[in-house]
PDB file of C-alpha atoms in Angstrom:
ATOM      1  CA  MET T  18     197.947  91.806  60.068  1.00  0.00           C
ATOM      2  CA  LEU T  19     195.717  88.948  61.116  1.00  0.00           C
ATOM      3  CA  ALA T  20     192.038  89.785  61.030  1.00  0.00           C
ATOM      4  CA  GLU T  21     190.360  90.206  64.417  1.00  0.00           C
ATOM      5  CA  PRO T  22     186.724  90.897  63.494  1.00  0.00           C
ATOM      6  CA  PHE T  23     185.345  90.171  66.976  1.00  0.00           C
ATOM      7  CA  ALA T  24     188.060  91.811  69.083  1.00  0.00           C
ATOM      8  CA  HIS T  25     186.471  95.252  69.247  1.00  0.00           C
ATOM      9  CA  GLY T  26     183.077  95.692  70.827  1.00  0.00           C
ATOM     10  CA  GLN T  27     181.157  97.192  73.719  1.00  0.00           C
ATOM     11  CA  SER T  28     179.509  94.078  75.128  1.00  0.00           C
ATOM     12  CA  PHE T  29     179.681  92.681  78.649  1.00  0.00           C
ATOM     13  CA  VAL T  30     182.083  89.962  77.477  1.00  0.00           C
ATOM     14  CA  HIS T  31     184.469  92.474  75.894  1.00  0.00           C
ATOM     15  CA  GLY T  32     184.741  94.268  79.235  1.00  0.00           C
ATOM     16  CA  LEU T  33     185.734  91.175  81.213  1.00  0.00           C
ATOM     17  CA  ASP T  34     189.254  90.523  82.425  1.00  0.00           C
ATOM     18  CA  PRO T  35     191.041  88.516  79.669  1.00  0.00           C
ATOM     19  CA  ARG T  36     192.453  86.153  82.300  1.00  0.00           C
ATOM     20  CA  VAL T  37     188.941  85.293  83.432  1.00  0.00           C
ATOM     21  CA  ARG T  38     187.896  84.561  79.853  1.00  0.00           C
ATOM     22  CA  ILE T  39     190.942  82.400  79.162  1.00  0.00           C
ATOM     23  CA  ALA T  40     190.518  80.362  82.352  1.00  0.00           C
ATOM     24  CA  THR T  41     186.772  79.935  81.849  1.00  0.00           C
ATOM     25  CA  SER T  42     187.062  78.851  78.212  1.00  0.00           C
ATOM     26  CA  THR T  43     189.848  76.377  79.057  1.00  0.00           C
ATOM     27  CA  VAL T  44     187.970  74.678  81.894  1.00  0.00           C
ATOM     28  CA  PHE T  45     184.704  74.682  79.942  1.00  0.00           C
ATOM     29  CA  SER T  46     186.307  73.121  76.857  1.00  0.00           C
ATOM     30  CA  CYS T  47     187.978  70.392  78.938  1.00  0.00           C
ATOM     31  CA  LEU T  48     184.673  69.604  80.648  1.00  0.00           C
ATOM     32  CA  VAL T  49     182.819  69.399  77.334  1.00  0.00           C
ATOM     33  CA  ALA T  50     185.579  67.303  75.755  1.00  0.00           C
ATOM     34  CA  VAL T  51     185.291  64.540  78.378  1.00  0.00           C
ATOM     35  CA  ALA T  52     181.482  64.604  78.673  1.00  0.00           C
ATOM     36  CA  ASN T  53     179.401  61.833  77.111  1.00  0.00           C
ATOM     37  CA  SER T  54     175.839  62.591  78.201  1.00  0.00           C
ATOM     38  CA  PHE T  55     173.689  64.068  75.443  1.00  0.00           C
ATOM     39  CA  THR T  56     171.873  66.152  78.051  1.00  0.00           C
ATOM     40  CA  VAL T  57     175.149  67.720  79.173  1.00  0.00           C
ATOM     41  CA  LEU T  58     176.317  68.323  75.604  1.00  0.00           C
ATOM     42  CA  VAL T  59     173.053  69.969  74.557  1.00  0.00           C
ATOM     43  CA  ILE T  60     173.137  72.230  77.631  1.00  0.00           C
ATOM     44  CA  ALA T  61     176.781  73.060  76.857  1.00  0.00           C
ATOM     45  CA  CYS T  62     175.791  74.088  73.327  1.00  0.00           C
ATOM     46  CA  MET T  63     173.074  76.317  74.770  1.00  0.00           C
ATOM     47  CA  ILE T  64     175.596  77.896  77.160  1.00  0.00           C
ATOM     48  CA  SER T  65     177.998  78.555  74.283  1.00  0.00           C
ATOM     49  CA  LEU T  66     175.231  80.111  72.220  1.00  0.00           C
ATOM     50  CA  GLY T  67     174.295  82.254  75.217  1.00  0.00           C
ATOM     51  CA  LEU T  68     177.901  83.469  75.452  1.00  0.00           C
ATOM     52  CA  VAL T  69     177.834  84.385  71.759  1.00  0.00           C
ATOM     53  CA  LEU T  70     174.651  86.389  72.303  1.00  0.00           C
ATOM     54  CA  LEU T  71     176.115  87.990  75.436  1.00  0.00           C
ATOM     55  CA  ALA T  72     179.139  89.088  73.394  1.00  0.00           C
ATOM     56  CA  ARG T  73     176.803  90.656  70.798  1.00  0.00           C
ATOM     57  CA  LEU T  74     178.599  88.999  67.907  1.00  0.00           C
ATOM     58  CA  ASP T  75     177.317  88.902  64.355  1.00  0.00           C
ATOM     59  CA  LEU T  76     175.616  85.505  64.174  1.00  0.00           C
ATOM     60  CA  ALA T  77     176.273  85.206  60.438  1.00  0.00           C
ATOM     61  CA  ALA T  78     180.006  85.762  60.972  1.00  0.00           C
ATOM     62  CA  VAL T  79     180.034  83.291  63.859  1.00  0.00           C
ATOM     63  CA  GLY T  80     178.220  80.767  61.673  1.00  0.00           C
ATOM     64  CA  ARG T  81     180.855  81.136  58.956  1.00  0.00           C
ATOM     65  CA  ARG T  82     183.613  80.562  61.489  1.00  0.00           C
ATOM     66  CA  VAL T  83     181.914  77.529  63.028  1.00  0.00           C
ATOM     67  CA  SER T  84     181.222  76.098  59.564  1.00  0.00           C
ATOM     68  CA  VAL T  85     184.972  75.532  59.147  1.00  0.00           C
ATOM     69  CA  VAL T  86     184.608  72.199  60.953  1.00  0.00           C
ATOM     70  CA  PHE T  87     181.527  71.105  58.995  1.00  0.00           C
ATOM     71  CA  GLY T  88     183.587  69.303  56.349  1.00  0.00           C
ATOM     72  CA  PHE T  89     185.276  67.209  59.020  1.00  0.00           C
ATOM     73  CA  LEU T  90     181.956  66.497  60.734  1.00  0.00           C
ATOM     74  CA  ILE T  91     180.294  65.464  57.474  1.00  0.00           C
ATOM     75  CA  LEU T  92     183.137  63.007  56.919  1.00  0.00           C
ATOM     76  CA  LEU T  93     182.552  61.559  60.395  1.00  0.00           C
ATOM     77  CA  TRP T  94     178.812  61.231  59.745  1.00  0.00           C
ATOM     78  CA  LEU T  95     179.596  59.323  56.549  1.00  0.00           C
ATOM     79  CA  ILE T  96     182.131  56.953  58.125  1.00  0.00           C
ATOM     80  CA  LEU T  97     181.290  56.304  61.786  1.00  0.00           C
ATOM     81  CA  PRO T  98     177.676  55.037  61.404  1.00  0.00           C
ATOM     82  CA  LEU T  99     178.873  52.543  58.788  1.00  0.00           C
ATOM     83  CA  THR T 100     181.917  51.246  60.652  1.00  0.00           C
ATOM     84  CA  TYR T 101     180.587  50.810  64.212  1.00  0.00           C
ATOM     85  CA  GLU T 102     178.825  47.542  64.960  1.00  0.00           C
ATOM     86  CA  GLY T 103     175.548  47.564  66.857  1.00  0.00           C
ATOM     87  CA  GLU T 104     171.825  48.032  66.467  1.00  0.00           C
ATOM     88  CA  PRO T 105     170.989  49.131  62.903  1.00  0.00           C
ATOM     89  CA  VAL T 106     168.951  52.312  62.532  1.00  0.00           C
ATOM     90  CA  GLY T 107     168.739  52.498  58.755  1.00  0.00           C
ATOM     91  CA  GLN T 108     169.795  50.824  55.550  1.00  0.00           C
ATOM     92  CA  TRP T 109     170.289  51.909  51.954  1.00  0.00           C
ATOM     93  CA  GLY T 110     171.229  49.046  49.713  1.00  0.00           C
ATOM     94  CA  PRO T 111     174.332  47.356  51.118  1.00  0.00           C
ATOM     95  CA  LEU T 112     175.005  50.285  53.481  1.00  0.00           C
ATOM     96  CA  VAL T 113     173.775  49.901  57.068  1.00  0.00           C
ATOM     97  CA  TRP T 114     173.856  52.682  59.664  1.00  0.00           C
ATOM     98  CA  HIS T 115     174.391  51.531  63.260  1.00  0.00           C
ATOM     99  CA  ARG T 116     173.224  53.310  66.396  1.00  0.00           C
ATOM    100  CA  PRO T 117     176.626  53.443  68.218  1.00  0.00           C
ATOM    101  CA  GLY T 118     178.242  55.134  65.222  1.00  0.00           C
ATOM    102  CA  VAL T 119     175.406  57.651  64.915  1.00  0.00           C
ATOM    103  CA  ALA T 120     175.630  58.414  68.645  1.00  0.00           C
ATOM    104  CA  LEU T 121     179.399  58.928  68.470  1.00  0.00           C
ATOM    105  CA  ALA T 122     179.111  61.233  65.451  1.00  0.00           C
ATOM    106  CA  ALA T 123     176.406  63.230  67.243  1.00  0.00           C
ATOM    107  CA  ARG T 124     178.550  63.570  70.374  1.00  0.00           C
ATOM    108  CA  ILE T 125     181.542  64.788  68.377  1.00  0.00           C
ATOM    109  CA  SER T 126     179.358  67.286  66.503  1.00  0.00           C
ATOM    110  CA  LEU T 127     177.862  68.711  69.706  1.00  0.00           C
ATOM    111  CA  LYS T 128     181.275  68.927  71.371  1.00  0.00           C
ATOM    112  CA  SER T 129     182.794  70.673  68.363  1.00  0.00           C
ATOM    113  CA  PHE T 130     180.042  73.281  68.223  1.00  0.00           C
ATOM    114  CA  ALA T 131     180.063  73.941  71.965  1.00  0.00           C
ATOM    115  CA  ILE T 132     183.840  74.350  72.215  1.00  0.00           C
ATOM    116  CA  LEU T 133     184.266  76.392  69.035  1.00  0.00           C
ATOM    117  CA  ALA T 134     181.359  78.702  69.867  1.00  0.00           C
ATOM    118  CA  ALA T 135     182.666  79.241  73.409  1.00  0.00           C
ATOM    119  CA  PHE T 136     186.161  79.997  72.125  1.00  0.00           C
ATOM    120  CA  THR T 137     184.707  82.431  69.601  1.00  0.00           C
ATOM    121  CA  ALA T 138     182.717  84.245  72.280  1.00  0.00           C
ATOM    122  CA  LEU T 139     185.440  84.345  74.948  1.00  0.00           C
ATOM    123  CA  LEU T 140     188.790  84.281  73.131  1.00  0.00           C
ATOM    124  CA  ALA T 141     188.110  85.755  69.694  1.00  0.00           C
ATOM    125  CA  THR T 142     186.720  88.846  71.418  1.00  0.00           C
ATOM    126  CA  MET T 143     190.210  89.876  72.542  1.00  0.00           C
ATOM    127  CA  ALA T 144     193.236  90.889  70.496  1.00  0.00           C
ATOM    128  CA  VAL T 145     196.062  88.370  70.200  1.00  0.00           C
ATOM    129  CA  SER T 146     198.423  90.839  71.864  1.00  0.00           C
ATOM    130  CA  THR T 147     196.009  91.154  74.792  1.00  0.00           C
ATOM    131  CA  MET T 148     195.822  87.365  75.031  1.00  0.00           C
ATOM    132  CA  GLY T 149     199.611  87.160  75.124  1.00  0.00           C
ATOM    133  CA  HIS T 150     199.888  89.668  77.961  1.00  0.00           C
ATOM    134  CA  ALA T 151     197.078  87.904  79.844  1.00  0.00           C
ATOM    135  CA  LEU T 152     198.849  84.552  79.523  1.00  0.00           C
ATOM    136  CA  ASP T 153     202.024  86.196  80.789  1.00  0.00           C
ATOM    137  CA  ARG T 154     200.163  87.541  83.823  1.00  0.00           C
ATOM    138  CA  MET T 155     198.822  84.019  84.418  1.00  0.00           C
ATOM    139  CA  GLY T 156     202.364  82.683  84.757  1.00  0.00           C
ATOM    140  CA  LEU T 157     202.849  80.786  81.499  1.00  0.00           C
ATOM    141  CA  PRO T 158     206.461  80.333  80.276  1.00  0.00           C
ATOM    142  CA  SER T 159     207.827  83.533  78.775  1.00  0.00           C
ATOM    143  CA  LYS T 160     209.242  81.739  75.726  1.00  0.00           C
ATOM    144  CA  LEU T 161     205.775  80.549  74.730  1.00  0.00           C
ATOM    145  CA  ILE T 162     204.468  84.108  75.107  1.00  0.00           C
ATOM    146  CA  HIS T 163     207.305  85.445  72.939  1.00  0.00           C
ATOM    147  CA  LEU T 164     206.583  82.812  70.302  1.00  0.00           C
ATOM    148  CA  LEU T 165     202.886  83.695  70.232  1.00  0.00           C
ATOM    149  CA  LEU T 166     203.401  87.456  70.037  1.00  0.00           C
ATOM    150  CA  MET T 167     206.216  87.337  67.479  1.00  0.00           C
ATOM    151  CA  CYS T 168     204.317  84.916  65.241  1.00  0.00           C
ATOM    152  CA  TYR T 169     201.287  87.175  65.445  1.00  0.00           C
ATOM    153  CA  ARG T 170     203.390  90.224  64.605  1.00  0.00           C
ATOM    154  CA  TYR T 171     205.450  88.797  61.729  1.00  0.00           C
ATOM    155  CA  ILE T 172     203.412  86.041  60.092  1.00  0.00           C
ATOM    156  CA  PHE T 173     201.942  88.578  57.681  1.00  0.00           C
ATOM    157  CA  VAL T 174     205.490  89.744  56.805  1.00  0.00           C
ATOM    158  CA  ILE T 175     206.362  86.197  55.758  1.00  0.00           C
ATOM    159  CA  GLU T 176     203.178  86.095  53.688  1.00  0.00           C
ATOM    160  CA  GLN T 177     204.179  89.327  51.931  1.00  0.00           C
ATOM    161  CA  GLU T 178     207.615  87.871  51.227  1.00  0.00           C
ATOM    162  CA  TYR T 179     206.021  84.753  49.759  1.00  0.00           C
ATOM    163  CA  ARG T 180     203.781  86.821  47.508  1.00  0.00           C
ATOM    164  CA  ARG T 181     206.785  88.845  46.342  1.00  0.00           C
ATOM    165  CA  LEU T 182     208.795  85.727  45.472  1.00  0.00           C
ATOM    166  CA  ASN T 183     205.802  84.098  43.797  1.00  0.00           C
ATOM    167  CA  ALA T 184     205.197  87.216  41.692  1.00  0.00           C
ATOM    168  CA  ALA T 185     208.873  87.245  40.678  1.00  0.00           C
ATOM    169  CA  MET T 186     208.562  83.654  39.486  1.00  0.00           C
ATOM    170  CA  ARG T 187     205.465  84.425  37.450  1.00  0.00           C
ATOM    171  CA  ILE T 188     207.091  87.483  35.866  1.00  0.00           C
ATOM    172  CA  ARG T 189     209.801  85.103  34.654  1.00  0.00           C
ATOM    173  CA  ALA T 190     207.100  83.050  32.886  1.00  0.00           C
ATOM    174  CA  PHE T 191     206.899  80.308  35.505  1.00  0.00           C
ATOM    175  CA  ARG T 192     203.761  78.201  35.126  1.00  0.00           C
ATOM    176  CA  PRO T 193     203.199  75.382  37.630  1.00  0.00           C
ATOM    177  CA  ARG T 194     202.866  71.928  36.139  1.00  0.00           C
ATOM    178  CA  THR T 195     203.243  68.362  37.351  1.00  0.00           C
ATOM    179  CA  ASN T 196     206.891  67.969  36.424  1.00  0.00           C
ATOM    180  CA  LEU T 197     210.310  67.985  38.056  1.00  0.00           C
ATOM    181  CA  HIS T 198     210.984  71.620  37.149  1.00  0.00           C
ATOM    182  CA  THR T 199     207.870  72.768  39.040  1.00  0.00           C
ATOM    183  CA  TYR T 200     208.739  70.725  42.130  1.00  0.00           C
ATOM    184  CA  ARG T 201     212.302  72.051  42.097  1.00  0.00           C
ATOM    185  CA  SER T 202     211.085  75.639  41.671  1.00  0.00           C
ATOM    186  CA  TYR T 203     208.715  75.360  44.626  1.00  0.00           C
ATOM    187  CA  ALA T 204     211.492  73.803  46.707  1.00  0.00           C
ATOM    188  CA  TYR T 205     213.703  76.796  45.872  1.00  0.00           C
ATOM    189  CA  LEU T 206     210.813  79.111  46.781  1.00  0.00           C
ATOM    190  CA  VAL T 207     210.339  77.509  50.204  1.00  0.00           C
ATOM    191  CA  GLY T 208     214.078  77.475  50.837  1.00  0.00           C
ATOM    192  CA  MET T 209     214.479  81.141  49.935  1.00  0.00           C
ATOM    193  CA  LEU T 210     211.469  81.974  52.106  1.00  0.00           C
ATOM    194  CA  PHE T 211     213.155  80.343  55.109  1.00  0.00           C
ATOM    195  CA  VAL T 212     216.440  82.107  54.345  1.00  0.00           C
ATOM    196  CA  ARG T 213     214.799  85.532  54.173  1.00  0.00           C
ATOM    197  CA  ALA T 214     212.678  84.839  57.247  1.00  0.00           C
ATOM    198  CA  ALA T 215     215.784  83.860  59.224  1.00  0.00           C
ATOM    199  CA  ALA T 216     217.630  86.968  58.048  1.00  0.00           C
ATOM    200  CA  ARG T 217     214.727  89.208  59.008  1.00  0.00           C
ATOM    201  CA  ALA T 218     214.401  87.487  62.387  1.00  0.00           C
ATOM    202  CA  GLU T 219     218.081  88.160  63.074  1.00  0.00           C
ATOM    203  CA  ARG T 220     217.701  91.837  62.170  1.00  0.00           C
ATOM    204  CA  VAL T 221     214.591  92.172  64.350  1.00  0.00           C
ATOM    205  CA  HIS T 222     216.334  90.495  67.285  1.00  0.00           C
ATOM    206  CA  GLN T 223     219.335  92.798  66.971  1.00  0.00           C
ATOM    207  CA  ALA T 224     217.047  95.840  66.797  1.00  0.00           C
ATOM    208  CA  MET T 225     215.228  94.690  69.934  1.00  0.00           C
ATOM    209  CA  ARG T 226     218.520  94.165  71.777  1.00  0.00           C
ATOM    210  CA  CYS T 227     219.656  97.653  70.765  1.00  0.00           C
ATOM    211  CA  ARG T 228     216.457  99.026  72.310  1.00  0.00           C
ATOM    212  CA  GLY T 229     217.094  97.330  75.634  1.00  0.00           C
ATOM    213  CA  PHE T 230     214.967  94.186  75.243  1.00  0.00           C
ATOM    214  CA  GLN T 231     215.690  91.841  78.160  1.00  0.00           C
ATOM    215  CA  GLY T 232     213.357  88.954  77.437  1.00  0.00           C
ATOM    216  CA  ARG T 233     210.070  90.439  78.571  1.00  0.00           C
ATOM    217  CA  PHE T 234     207.324  92.389  76.818  1.00  0.00           C
ATOM    218  CA  HIS T 235     205.914  95.141  78.994  1.00  0.00           C
ATOM    219  CA  THR T 236     202.438  96.575  78.665  1.00  0.00           C
ATOM    220  CA  MET T 237     200.776  99.595  80.205  1.00  0.00           C
ATOM    221  CA  ALA T 238     197.343  98.021  79.820  1.00  0.00           C
ATOM    222  CA  GLN T 239     195.581  97.367  83.109  1.00  0.00           C
ATOM    223  CA  PHE T 240     193.095  94.519  83.131  1.00  0.00           C
ATOM    224  CA  PRO T 241     189.818  95.646  84.687  1.00  0.00           C
ATOM    225  CA  ARG T 242     188.897  94.531  88.194  1.00  0.00           C
ATOM    226  CA  GLN T 243     185.192  94.986  88.497  1.00  0.00           C
ATOM    227  CA  ALA T 244     182.126  93.304  89.899  1.00  0.00           C
ATOM    228  CA  GLY T 245     181.281  91.919  86.462  1.00  0.00           C
ATOM    229  CA  ASN T 246     184.307  89.624  86.607  1.00  0.00           C
ATOM    230  CA  ARG T 247     183.176  88.087  89.891  1.00  0.00           C
ATOM    231  CA  LEU T 248     179.603  87.785  88.657  1.00  0.00           C
ATOM    232  CA  PHE T 249     180.751  86.062  85.469  1.00  0.00           C
ATOM    233  CA  LEU T 250     183.022  83.701  87.402  1.00  0.00           C
ATOM    234  CA  VAL T 251     180.245  82.745  89.811  1.00  0.00           C
ATOM    235  CA  ALA T 252     177.757  82.160  86.977  1.00  0.00           C
ATOM    236  CA  THR T 253     180.114  80.126  84.779  1.00  0.00           C
ATOM    237  CA  THR T 254     181.505  78.128  87.703  1.00  0.00           C
ATOM    238  CA  SER T 255     177.978  77.267  88.828  1.00  0.00           C
ATOM    239  CA  ALA T 256     177.046  76.233  85.295  1.00  0.00           C
ATOM    240  CA  MET T 257     180.127  74.030  84.925  1.00  0.00           C
ATOM    241  CA  LEU T 258     179.571  72.425  88.332  1.00  0.00           C
ATOM    242  CA  GLY T 259     176.005  71.714  87.259  1.00  0.00           C
ATOM    243  CA  LEU T 260     177.241  70.079  84.058  1.00  0.00           C
ATOM    244  CA  ALA T 261     179.725  67.983  86.040  1.00  0.00           C
ATOM    245  CA  TRP T 262     176.972  66.904  88.426  1.00  0.00           C
ATOM    246  CA  LEU T 263     174.718  65.878  85.536  1.00  0.00           C
ATOM    247  CA  GLU T 264     177.560  63.959  83.902  1.00  0.00           C
ATOM    248  CA  TRP T 265     179.058  62.047  86.821  1.00  0.00           C
ATOM    249  CA  LEU T 266     176.892  62.326  89.933  1.00  0.00           C
ATOM    250  CA  GLN T 267     173.299  62.057  88.778  1.00  0.00           C
TER     251      GLN T 267
END
């Protein structure tokens, strides 16, 4: 199964209605994505960090998850300041760093941190199955919900099948090299993986039909309706309206 290290907890965020968390994170990420003011972006990063603290997540684990984008950001910091024309802010030999490129790289870095941290605090704190049922309650197309839930349920089965086929190749003395035989062998591996995945999908679909599946996943889980949801909505809506005012109306 896919790891969900943040999905189980006793924090205020974990007790919120998943639909509230999904809606809040979506609107917040869109607002941050279109913002350009450094003041707004810094405040957004502080809000995201506050959500992480409110969710009582392990900061080291959150840091490891956020660090996934660091390689991409480092590449931007190496390229953008050198390729954008404008006022120079530094020079090292023939390389000149320009202010517009530095500003753009900084904006992208702040946006990436704010959005990823907010998603970690609000979305990673719920199970994927819970997210699927919440999206269904929010009126999203049922086919997208089925795709999400079935991928979540069976992606690890495909991984196990790949490991089994790969082990069978190695038992037969296969050693990958840069030659035509290796490329052909990997092509056969991928093809057989698709064949077995399709066969398993057909068996699963038939089993679901035999059990009365009619195109909808039902859940007995009841999303909580409590004062905390309204309080969180009021607080986050006020914060996002404040960010919008700072960005476009000030």
